[in-house]
Amino acid sequence: MYWAHNPAFRKVKSGELRECILKLVGNVNKSVK
C-alpha cells in the first residue's frame, strides 16, 4: 500500500488511520452498490 511509505501517515495514530480506511472502504462500497 502506497500510504505505508508516506511519512505523514506514519505520524497518524493507528486508530485515526483505521478510521480513515473504514471511511474509504465505506465510500467504495456505496459507489459499488
PDB file of C-alpha atoms in Angstrom:
ATOM      1  CA  MET A   1       0.000   0.000   0.000  1.00  0.00           C
ATOM      2  CA  TYR A   2       1.409   3.378  -1.028  1.00  0.00           C
ATOM      3  CA  TRP A   3       0.480   5.217   2.196  1.00  0.00           C
ATOM      4  CA  ALA A   4       2.641   2.832   4.226  1.00  0.00           C
ATOM      5  CA  HIS A   5       5.714   4.555   2.761  1.00  0.00           C
ATOM      6  CA  ASN A   6       4.346   8.060   3.353  1.00  0.00           C
ATOM      7  CA  PRO A   7       5.997   9.743   6.419  1.00  0.00           C
ATOM      8  CA  ALA A   8       2.847  11.785   7.029  1.00  0.00           C
ATOM      9  CA  PHE A   9       0.795   8.633   7.511  1.00  0.00           C
ATOM     10  CA  ARG A  10       3.380   7.140   9.867  1.00  0.00           C
ATOM     11  CA  LYS A  11       2.715  10.052  12.216  1.00  0.00           C
ATOM     12  CA  VAL A  12      -1.019   9.360  12.198  1.00  0.00           C
ATOM     13  CA  LYS A  13      -2.297   7.287  15.113  1.00  0.00           C
ATOM     14  CA  SER A  14      -3.283   3.741  14.190  1.00  0.00           C
ATOM     15  CA  GLY A  15      -6.840   4.426  15.369  1.00  0.00           C
ATOM     16  CA  GLU A  16      -7.194   7.518  13.169  1.00  0.00           C
ATOM     17  CA  LEU A  17      -5.670   5.681  10.219  1.00  0.00           C
ATOM     18  CA  ARG A  18      -8.054   2.754  10.697  1.00  0.00           C
ATOM     19  CA  GLU A  19     -10.975   5.207  10.805  1.00  0.00           C
ATOM     20  CA  CYS A  20      -9.866   6.797   7.517  1.00  0.00           C
ATOM     21  CA  ILE A  21      -9.560   3.366   5.891  1.00  0.00           C
ATOM     22  CA  LEU A  22     -13.039   2.388   7.092  1.00  0.00           C
ATOM     23  CA  LYS A  23     -14.429   5.612   5.612  1.00  0.00           C
ATOM     24  CA  LEU A  24     -12.690   4.948   2.287  1.00  0.00           C
ATOM     25  CA  VAL A  25     -13.958   1.356   2.220  1.00  0.00           C
ATOM     26  CA  GLY A  26     -17.466   2.561   3.081  1.00  0.00           C
ATOM     27  CA  ASN A  27     -17.395   5.092   0.236  1.00  0.00           C
ATOM     28  CA  VAL A  28     -16.217   2.406  -2.187  1.00  0.00           C
ATOM     29  CA  ASN A  29     -18.976   0.046  -1.053  1.00  0.00           C
ATOM     30  CA  LYS A  30     -21.577   2.786  -1.531  1.00  0.00           C
ATOM     31  CA  SER A  31     -20.350   3.572  -5.044  1.00  0.00           C
ATOM     32  CA  VAL A  32     -20.286  -0.136  -5.952  1.00  0.00           C
ATOM     33  CA  LYS A  33     -23.914  -0.536  -4.865  1.00  0.00           C
TER      34      LYS A  33
END
